[in-house]
Short mmCIF file of C-alpha atoms and ligand atoms in Angstrom, two decimals:
data_model
loop_
_atom_site.label_atom_id
_atom_site.label_comp_id
_atom_site.label_asym_id
_atom_site.label_seq_id
_atom_site.Cartn_x
_atom_site.Cartn_y
_atom_site.Cartn_z
CA UNK A 1 -42.14 -91.79 6.60
CA UNK A 2 -43.53 -95.30 6.60
CA UNK A 3 -45.37 -96.49 3.53
CA UNK A 4 -48.63 -97.10 5.33
CA UNK A 5 -48.83 -93.51 6.60
CA UNK A 6 -47.85 -92.18 3.20
CA UNK A 7 -50.59 -94.26 1.60
CA UNK A 8 -53.14 -92.99 4.14
CA UNK A 9 -52.09 -89.39 3.54
CA UNK A 10 -52.73 -89.81 -0.17
CA UNK A 11 -56.09 -91.41 0.45
CA UNK A 12 -57.11 -88.73 2.96
CA UNK A 13 -56.16 -86.06 0.44
CA UNK A 14 -58.26 -87.83 -2.22
CA UNK A 15 -61.19 -88.13 0.20
CA UNK A 16 -61.07 -84.40 0.96
CA UNK A 17 -60.89 -83.58 -2.77
CA UNK A 18 -63.80 -85.85 -3.44
CA UNK A 19 -66.06 -84.52 -0.69
CA UNK A 20 -65.29 -80.80 -0.49
CA UNK A 21 -65.87 -77.71 -2.59
CA UNK A 22 -62.79 -75.78 -3.72
CA UNK A 23 -63.33 -73.27 -0.93
CA UNK A 24 -63.41 -75.88 1.84
CA UNK A 25 -60.63 -77.87 0.23
CA UNK A 26 -58.51 -74.72 0.34
CA UNK A 27 -59.27 -74.39 4.05
CA UNK A 28 -58.42 -78.06 4.66
CA UNK A 29 -55.11 -77.74 2.82
CA UNK A 30 -54.18 -74.65 4.84
CA UNK A 31 -55.12 -76.40 8.11
CA UNK A 32 -52.93 -79.35 7.08
CA UNK A 33 -49.93 -77.09 6.39
CA UNK A 34 -50.48 -75.16 9.65
CA UNK A 35 -51.01 -78.28 11.77
CA UNK A 36 -47.94 -79.97 10.31
CA UNK A 37 -45.82 -76.90 11.00
CA UNK A 38 -47.09 -76.77 14.61
CA UNK A 39 -46.38 -80.49 14.98
CA UNK A 40 -42.75 -80.01 13.97
CA UNK A 41 -42.43 -77.00 16.26
CA UNK A 42 -43.81 -78.95 19.24
CA UNK A 43 -42.13 -82.31 18.53
CA UNK A 44 -45.30 -84.17 17.52
CA UNK A 45 -45.55 -86.62 14.66
CA UNK A 46 -45.94 -84.35 11.58
CA UNK A 47 -47.47 -87.03 9.35
CA UNK A 48 -50.10 -88.21 11.81
CA UNK A 49 -50.98 -84.59 12.60
CA UNK A 50 -51.23 -83.82 8.88
CA UNK A 51 -53.43 -86.88 8.39
CA UNK A 52 -55.88 -85.71 11.07
CA UNK A 53 -55.94 -82.21 9.59
CA UNK A 54 -56.65 -83.50 6.07
CA UNK A 55 -59.58 -85.49 7.45
CA UNK A 56 -60.99 -82.97 9.92
CA UNK A 57 -63.66 -81.42 7.69
CA UNK A 58 -64.36 -84.43 5.46
CA UNK A 59 -68.02 -84.42 6.58
CA UNK A 60 -68.35 -80.62 6.63
CA UNK A 61 -70.52 -80.46 3.53
CA UNK A 62 -73.01 -83.15 4.52
CA UNK A 63 -76.40 -81.68 5.32
CA UNK A 64 -78.00 -81.88 8.76
CA UNK A 65 -80.21 -84.80 7.88
CA UNK A 66 -77.34 -86.88 6.51
CA UNK A 67 -75.18 -86.11 9.54
CA UNK A 68 -77.94 -87.23 11.91
CA UNK A 69 -78.66 -90.32 9.86
CA UNK A 70 -74.99 -91.33 9.80
CA UNK A 71 -74.60 -90.65 13.52
CA UNK A 72 -77.60 -92.85 14.25
CA UNK A 73 -76.50 -95.59 11.90
CA UNK A 74 -72.99 -95.61 13.37
CA UNK A 75 -74.24 -95.23 16.94
CA UNK A 76 -72.22 -92.09 17.63
CA UNK A 77 -73.05 -90.19 20.84
CA UNK A 78 -76.13 -88.11 20.09
CA UNK A 79 -77.34 -85.75 22.78
CA UNK A 80 -79.46 -82.64 22.94
CA UNK A 81 -76.73 -80.34 21.56
CA UNK A 82 -76.19 -82.59 18.53
CA UNK A 83 -79.89 -82.82 17.77
CA UNK A 84 -80.28 -79.08 18.15
CA UNK A 85 -77.24 -78.31 16.03
CA UNK A 86 -76.35 -81.35 13.86
CA UNK A 87 -73.52 -79.40 12.22
CA UNK A 88 -71.29 -80.17 15.21
CA UNK A 89 -71.51 -83.84 14.21
CA UNK A 90 -69.24 -83.20 11.23
CA UNK A 91 -66.23 -84.01 13.45
CA UNK A 92 -67.45 -87.35 14.83
CA UNK A 93 -68.90 -88.37 11.46
CA UNK A 94 -65.63 -87.53 9.67
CA UNK A 95 -63.68 -89.63 12.20
CA UNK A 96 -65.98 -92.60 11.67
CA UNK A 97 -65.80 -92.13 7.90
CA UNK A 98 -62.00 -92.19 8.12
CA UNK A 99 -62.12 -95.37 10.18
CA UNK A 100 -64.61 -97.13 7.94
CA UNK A 101 -63.68 -95.98 4.47
CA UNK A 102 -59.93 -95.38 4.77
CA UNK A 103 -59.18 -97.89 7.49
CA UNK A 104 -57.58 -95.30 9.78
CA UNK A 105 -56.99 -97.15 13.05
CA UNK A 106 -54.80 -94.59 14.83
CA UNK A 107 -56.99 -93.59 17.78
CA UNK A 108 -55.11 -90.35 18.38
CA UNK A 109 -55.67 -89.27 14.77
CA UNK A 110 -59.34 -90.26 14.97
CA UNK A 111 -59.77 -88.38 18.25
CA UNK A 112 -58.26 -85.23 16.74
CA UNK A 113 -60.80 -85.39 13.91
CA UNK A 114 -63.68 -86.25 16.23
CA UNK A 115 -63.13 -83.44 18.77
CA UNK A 116 -62.12 -80.61 16.43
CA UNK A 117 -65.60 -79.08 16.55
CA UNK A 118 -66.03 -78.88 20.34
CA UNK A 119 -62.60 -79.67 21.85
CA UNK A 120 -62.55 -82.20 24.68
CA UNK A 121 -61.01 -82.54 28.14
CA UNK A 122 -57.84 -84.63 28.00
CA UNK A 123 -57.48 -84.16 24.24
CA UNK A 124 -54.11 -85.24 22.89
CA UNK A 125 -51.37 -82.88 21.66
CA UNK A 126 -52.24 -83.85 18.06
CA UNK A 127 -55.88 -82.93 18.75
CA UNK A 128 -54.74 -79.58 20.20
CA UNK A 129 -52.63 -78.92 17.09
CA UNK A 130 -55.55 -79.63 14.74
CA UNK A 131 -58.03 -77.67 16.86
CA UNK A 132 -55.86 -74.56 16.90
CA UNK A 133 -54.66 -74.91 13.28
CA UNK A 134 -58.34 -74.85 12.26
CA UNK A 135 -58.70 -71.51 14.05
CA UNK A 136 -55.49 -69.82 12.88
CA UNK A 137 -54.89 -71.07 9.31
CA UNK A 138 -53.63 -68.19 7.13
CA UNK A 139 -57.04 -67.21 5.74
CA UNK A 140 -58.57 -66.74 9.20
CA UNK A 141 -59.06 -63.09 9.99
CA UNK A 142 -60.48 -61.82 13.28
CA UNK A 143 -59.16 -59.41 15.92
CA UNK A 144 -57.33 -61.89 18.18
CA UNK A 145 -55.99 -64.22 15.49
CA UNK A 146 -52.43 -62.84 15.52
CA UNK A 147 -52.25 -63.33 19.27
CA UNK A 148 -53.48 -66.90 18.88
CA UNK A 149 -50.90 -67.54 16.15
CA UNK A 150 -48.08 -66.39 18.43
CA UNK A 151 -49.48 -68.38 21.35
CA UNK A 152 -49.78 -71.52 19.21
CA UNK A 153 -46.10 -71.30 18.31
CA UNK A 154 -45.27 -71.17 22.03
CA UNK A 155 -47.78 -73.52 23.64
CA UNK A 156 -50.63 -75.50 22.04
CA UNK A 157 -52.68 -75.89 25.22
CA UNK A 158 -52.47 -72.15 26.03
CA UNK A 159 -53.55 -71.29 22.48
CA UNK A 160 -56.44 -73.75 22.58
CA UNK A 161 -57.57 -72.38 25.94
CA UNK A 162 -57.63 -68.84 24.55
CA UNK A 163 -59.40 -69.94 21.37
CA UNK A 164 -62.03 -71.80 23.40
CA UNK A 165 -62.59 -68.80 25.66
CA UNK A 166 -63.15 -66.70 22.58
CA UNK A 167 -65.55 -69.18 20.94
CA UNK A 168 -67.55 -69.56 24.15
CA UNK A 169 -67.77 -65.79 24.74
CA UNK A 170 -68.73 -65.22 21.10
CA UNK A 171 -71.52 -67.78 21.20
CA UNK A 172 -72.75 -66.68 24.60
CA UNK A 173 -72.91 -63.14 23.28
CA UNK A 174 -75.22 -64.34 20.54
CA UNK A 175 -77.40 -66.36 22.86
CA UNK A 176 -76.22 -69.65 21.34
CA UNK A 177 -75.88 -72.71 23.50
CA UNK A 178 -72.41 -73.93 24.39
CA UNK A 179 -71.63 -77.61 24.02
CA UNK A 180 -70.93 -79.09 27.48
CA UNK A 181 -67.83 -80.77 26.07
CA UNK A 182 -66.41 -77.32 25.22
CA UNK A 183 -66.99 -76.13 28.79
CA UNK A 184 -65.35 -79.28 30.14
CA UNK A 185 -62.41 -78.80 27.77
CA UNK A 186 -61.97 -75.21 28.94
CA UNK A 187 -62.14 -76.23 32.61
CA UNK A 188 -59.51 -78.90 31.94
CA UNK A 189 -57.23 -76.42 30.17
CA UNK A 190 -57.67 -73.84 32.92
CA UNK A 191 -56.73 -76.30 35.65
CA UNK A 192 -53.83 -77.88 33.84
FE1 LIG B 1 -64.77 -78.38 11.11
FE1 LIG B 2 -62.07 -76.71 9.57
#
């Protein structure tokens, strides 16, 4: 492992510890272990995948007002869905935080952090690994999780497609709006 990546991993870990409650830190640590394992299994860079996973929820405990304020200040894309549900900004805000406060310049790592809330068409393999690791880390417990775990070991895009279908159906069932980026991501994964 090169020294720069090692240094960033330590700083990302410190950032997560600093910004997250024990409960969310536990989740982040489990996502990092899961994402790194998937990276090795699918011949991705384990350290860069781990870095993205450690950073993915760094803004998860900011309140709605702070997320909106940061997004405005940093000129992040802010549409109707984000204004209606500012919580989904915790991905883009975490990515920008990683860029600005840790100096992360690896665009693939930043993308994985940014899109972990909605998924995105054309997302990179590292972004797929983080997206699905977030959904299947060992503490996750819902009816289809074992199937997703098996699928993730076989194919990251297939697992992400299934996870997205589930999230969209779940939210539709509750009358919640679906982010257009999630629909585009699903269409991309279905046509791939
Ligand atoms: Fe998240
Ligand atoms: Fe998460």
